[in-house]
Amino acid sequence: MSADTAAGGGPEAVTGAGLDTDDVTGAGLDTDALLDDPGIRIIVCCGSGGVGKTTTAAALGVRAAERGRKVVVLTIDPARRLAQSIGIDRLDNVPRRIDGIKGEGELHAMMLDMKRTFDETVEAHADAERAKAILENPFYQSLSAGFAGTQEYMAMEKLGQLRARDAWDLIIVDTPPSRSALDFLDAPKRLGSFLDGKFIRLLMAPAKVGGRAGMKFLNVGMSMMSGTLGKLLGGQFLRDVQTFVAAMDTMFGGFRSRADATYKLLQAPGTAFLVVATPEQDALREAAYFVERLAAEDMPLAGLVLNRVHGSEASRLSAEQALAAAENLDDARIVDQRAGKAGLGDRVAPDPAVTASGTTEPLLSPEAGQASGPQTSAEHQDTTENEPPHENIAHAATAPEGDTVDAADATETSDAIDVISIEELTAGLLRLHAERMQVVARESRTRDRFTVLHPEVPVTAVEALPGDVHDLDGLRAIGDRLAGGCTPTPAGAA
Amino acid sequence: MSRFQVVSGKGGTGKTTVAAALALALAAEGRRTLLVEVEGRQGIAQLFGSDALPYEERKIAVAPGGGEVYALAIDAERALLDYLQMFYKLGSAGRALKKLGAIDFATTIAPGVRDVLLTGKACEAVRRKDKQGRFVYDHVIMDAPPTGRITRFLNVNDEVAGLAKIGPIHNQAQAVMRVLKSPQTAVHLVTLLEEMPVQETADGIAELRAAQLPVGSVFVNMVRPHLLDEDALRTAAGGRRKEIAKTLTRAGVTGSAALVRPLVAQAAEHAERVGLEREQRAVLAGLGLPTAELPLMGDGVDLAALHDLATELRKQGAGEEGDA
């Protein structure tokens, strides 16, 4: 993980690490050009859950602000530590200025409170009495807090409000953690069409609708439906809905037209979508759907941010070569140790129940298990090391058959060997490298599948950090990686 | 052992994989399990490499010893239409309702109704018996919504009771809650050994417990092997680079001089990760729940890997305990 292989810049930067990547044709995404472009007023980060959307949005915000722009980041339910990373314990529904930004730019951040936003929208568009009636309605209370699409709808509403204030050069939006990335685009329409739809009109004023020419058949459906829904949900529920709808009536047009306006805003040239993914099958599949969907909706896609990509500077040494070399060293080491510490290798724990108990960290004592033969030592290490140090539901059951390390033995052993032998150390380095190369190869394959489908999408790859981001420096490090101008960072800003 | 096992977890932690492995593990020795998904993502079909699942229970895998795994993608709209058909013999009127947007309203807009329909269908499968009075499925495993939404999703009673105070949806919600809050149910959370997922797991458990929903196990997924301990790595980072280069050459690696720095750098990252993972393990241990660990599948998860994971879960006795 250092400057020369670090991810950014383009697909080659990481996957080019000694792998055959001729078929990867995606261009590089120029993140800084995007952040600097005064014509870009909105950047939307979207993607499936757990891919680092919020972190990406925050890192882009910090970077854009430090490049001189006046930025607001709209996050949706960020992890507590992320909120702390930009210096705030708890973000709320109002943009707050973030301290510690270098240069002339400004960074503001806020966290969407969907209920608050919904309430404010009602208060802003209805007179006090009507607003009160709406806010107290049980159906409204459930809708504003519970409906799966409310968060998406309110994110759109908030985005529209922020944009209308025109107080920032750039708005960076993190999209809600949806069932699927596409919900962000669909939910507002769904709620909008509900609020404005036939069904709600029927609920409100069946006679009026039914009386229209050509709509008579609806009357039959309507009474049946009313009856059925009444039976199904209980009459009170329907009355709550009707009251709500009556109270909201004057606002419907507003809701719908604002949702439409925001939707149009997303199609405008001043908007750029960044699809965020990790080099995992599911995440990239979602990313591909999203890319296709954005194209279908005429929404401008700036590129793909591929988070948590692994690379290696030692990529000319393949996984197979590394493992073979490690085994050569194992063989050499057995000979040495048999000579130097007779008997140690035969000490196999008879009682698996005590495995690792009482130790505070995973054991590394390959010596103790070597009686089982050098060719299995890698697997043996894996299994033993996987044994978590805390209490496990099936402690005994996870112990590898027959060659468990007894805790007491392990302690003796590590006392006996102050310094790990150079062969063990080197073999360990080689095995780590083999594991890394396997990860690199898998990620590269997954990514190639996306690139084949969408060679036109510019990509920026962000190298994996060992730890989480906790502060502005951590976000800056991510920003550097996003922009491709990676400088070596102290691994993990913990 | 709980007959209804709900698997949640932060996005990206591999919920679907763990749910599928659990369904396989619990199906061993001639038992039959049903794996259900509720979010319309067709994650199960993708995992098992099958065509998209219809709204119908069908066999998707066999387990060692003659066990069977069935799968079902629950669709709220279909569940509602079925339900209406069953209780009201609606027939074509169902389509009329759909045209009006009433079904859409009930399944996507009306808060909580969708969740009642989804959990209701799963609970029906949990309770279903054959003609001999035996349970049709020994276990039902649900690939559930993520941690952030799981309590709201399962706590349908609170959601719906305030709205639908009487009527079949209300009754359905009550029946579902009886199953969900009983020892028949266990809610498992999947996490990675990383700070954010672990934090979310801890928060999720607190929420579940506050709602009196029975928490089962924590599944730590994608655990990577620890190949070197930290002391060794500190040594490596120290003054032994020349020796390492020589040893690499001795092991048959050519051009070893240039490899030492990157190999040691990778090892330093590994050491840091191991340290962070240890902290997260300690946090998880503090939760006082049974924990099972599943290894990272280096080549991705296919059917063979699922069977390996299921074997691992069986060895660890996963799913056998709950705290409720």
XYZ file of C-alpha atoms in Angstrom, chain B residues 71-279:
209
model
C -36.500 -21.531 -1.143
C -39.170 -18.875 -1.490
C -39.033 -15.254 -2.533
C -41.934 -13.659 -0.682
C -43.657 -10.939 -2.613
C -45.885 -8.647 -0.568
C -48.295 -7.968 -3.389
C -48.788 -11.638 -4.173
C -49.073 -12.408 -0.487
C -51.822 -9.818 -0.132
C -53.745 -11.042 -3.164
C -53.477 -14.630 -1.904
C -54.652 -13.494 1.431
C -57.605 -11.614 0.021
C -58.449 -14.600 -2.107
C -58.261 -16.940 0.822
C -60.439 -14.889 3.139
C -62.683 -12.953 0.835
C -62.778 -14.973 -2.385
C -62.041 -11.808 -4.274
C -60.961 -13.287 -7.585
C -61.004 -10.697 -10.320
C -61.824 -7.937 -7.869
C -58.236 -8.305 -6.718
C -57.142 -7.138 -10.136
C -59.511 -4.198 -9.966
C -58.024 -3.238 -6.649
C -54.615 -3.465 -8.185
C -55.623 -1.215 -11.033
C -56.854 1.399 -8.630
C -53.573 1.395 -6.800
C -55.152 -0.051 -3.680
C -52.825 -3.038 -3.594
C -49.879 -0.777 -4.177
C -51.129 1.400 -1.373
C -51.501 -1.511 1.005
C -48.174 -3.113 0.199
C -45.877 -0.148 -0.238
C -47.391 2.958 1.277
C -49.445 1.926 4.270
C -46.809 1.720 6.977
C -46.185 -1.718 8.351
C -48.731 -3.584 6.236
C -46.066 -4.799 3.877
C -43.997 -6.086 6.784
C -46.976 -7.895 8.295
C -47.592 -9.624 4.985
C -43.940 -10.668 4.616
C -43.404 -11.871 8.165
C -46.907 -13.349 8.151
C -46.106 -15.544 5.184
C -42.889 -16.736 6.839
C -44.680 -17.462 10.118
C -47.317 -19.409 8.245
C -44.553 -21.644 6.869
C -43.123 -22.029 10.371
C -46.463 -23.232 11.705
C -47.576 -25.305 8.734
C -48.147 -28.997 9.387
C -48.753 -31.921 7.085
C -51.651 -34.382 7.309
C -49.835 -36.417 9.938
C -49.513 -33.327 12.086
C -45.796 -32.977 11.583
C -44.187 -29.685 10.744
C -43.614 -29.373 7.022
C -40.361 -27.503 7.619
C -38.026 -28.245 10.483
C -36.663 -24.728 10.210
C -37.520 -21.579 8.331
C -34.575 -19.252 7.720
C -35.229 -15.696 6.641
C -32.769 -13.537 4.761
C -34.117 -10.415 6.455
C -33.714 -6.653 5.965
C -30.483 -5.106 7.280
C -29.750 -4.350 10.931
C -30.829 -0.748 10.665
C -34.375 -1.780 9.796
C -34.734 -5.200 11.368
C -36.423 -4.215 14.617
C -38.997 -2.075 12.866
C -39.518 -4.842 10.341
C -40.137 -7.525 12.942
C -41.959 -5.363 15.403
C -44.995 -5.224 13.177
C -47.324 -5.133 16.091
C -46.211 -1.678 17.135
C -46.302 -0.486 13.575
C -49.702 -1.760 12.711
C -51.498 -1.803 16.031
C -51.622 1.959 16.125
C -53.252 2.059 12.710
C -55.226 -1.077 12.080
C -56.824 -1.477 15.486
C -59.211 -4.176 14.412
C -59.667 -6.429 11.427
C -57.690 -9.244 9.848
C -54.475 -7.261 9.402
C -54.575 -6.462 13.079
C -55.203 -10.107 13.934
C -52.516 -11.214 11.567
C -50.080 -8.819 13.244
C -50.976 -10.236 16.637
C -50.466 -13.812 15.467
C -47.152 -12.942 13.874
C -45.937 -11.231 17.022
C -46.775 -14.297 19.100
C -44.424 -16.365 16.948
C -41.734 -13.713 16.720
C -41.509 -13.085 20.437
C -41.525 -16.755 21.362
C -38.492 -19.008 21.837
C -39.447 -20.491 18.463
C -37.706 -17.507 16.916
C -34.072 -16.402 16.979
C -32.779 -13.253 15.308
C -29.144 -13.569 14.266
C -26.890 -10.724 13.234
C -24.084 -11.028 10.722
C -21.039 -8.814 11.097
C -17.489 -8.412 9.906
C -14.550 -7.801 12.213
C -14.684 -4.119 11.405
C -15.677 -1.222 13.522
C -18.804 0.007 11.769
C -20.524 -3.354 11.345
C -19.659 -4.322 14.928
C -21.031 -1.050 16.251
C -24.174 -1.519 14.215
C -24.491 -5.069 15.538
C -24.261 -3.848 19.120
C -26.858 -1.149 18.445
C -29.103 -3.625 16.649
C -28.989 -6.081 19.543
C -29.914 -3.337 21.980
C -32.897 -2.385 19.829
C -34.039 -5.974 19.409
C -33.832 -6.572 23.129
C -35.699 -3.371 23.881
C -38.478 -4.646 21.600
C -38.356 -8.013 23.391
C -37.406 -9.838 20.224
C -35.285 -12.933 20.854
C -31.676 -12.411 19.841
C -29.862 -15.543 18.658
C -26.218 -15.618 17.649
C -23.684 -13.286 16.137
C -22.138 -14.591 12.940
C -18.736 -13.158 12.202
C -18.371 -13.492 8.477
C -15.417 -13.316 6.092
C -12.845 -13.973 8.796
C -9.407 -13.980 7.284
C -6.649 -16.230 8.552
C -4.006 -14.763 10.809
C -0.816 -15.861 9.257
C 1.696 -14.052 11.402
C 1.502 -12.654 14.881
C 2.347 -9.114 15.770
C 5.594 -9.824 17.551
C 6.871 -11.571 14.496
C 5.820 -8.646 12.378
C 7.518 -6.133 14.593
C 10.637 -8.166 14.163
C 10.112 -8.196 10.442
C 9.715 -4.468 10.350
C 12.972 -4.213 12.248
C 16.438 -4.913 11.062
C 16.026 -8.331 9.506
C 15.381 -7.311 5.946
C 18.683 -8.583 4.643
C 18.111 -11.925 6.273
C 14.627 -12.071 4.812
C 16.006 -11.378 1.359
C 18.535 -14.164 1.772
C 15.913 -16.557 3.050
C 13.618 -15.728 0.139
C 16.417 -16.529 -2.255
C 17.090 -19.760 -0.401
C 13.385 -20.646 -0.764
C 13.703 -20.282 -4.502
C 12.369 -16.766 -5.016
C 14.252 -14.785 -7.613
C 14.869 -11.059 -7.381
C 14.119 -11.180 -3.692
C 15.809 -7.924 -2.761
C 13.067 -5.862 -4.384
C 10.335 -7.943 -2.771
C 11.305 -7.472 0.855
C 9.932 -3.950 1.264
C 6.489 -4.641 -0.191
C 6.206 -7.956 1.647
C 7.072 -6.317 4.945
C 4.660 -3.473 4.183
C 1.876 -5.963 3.542
C 2.746 -7.652 6.790
C 2.509 -4.347 8.634
C -0.989 -3.814 7.256
C -1.885 -7.322 8.267
C -0.621 -6.679 11.796
C -2.666 -3.539 12.040
C -5.742 -5.341 10.837
C -5.170 -8.145 13.313
C -4.944 -5.567 16.080
C -8.181 -3.901 14.997
C -9.873 -7.254 14.654
C -8.852 -8.162 18.160
C -10.501 -4.991 19.461
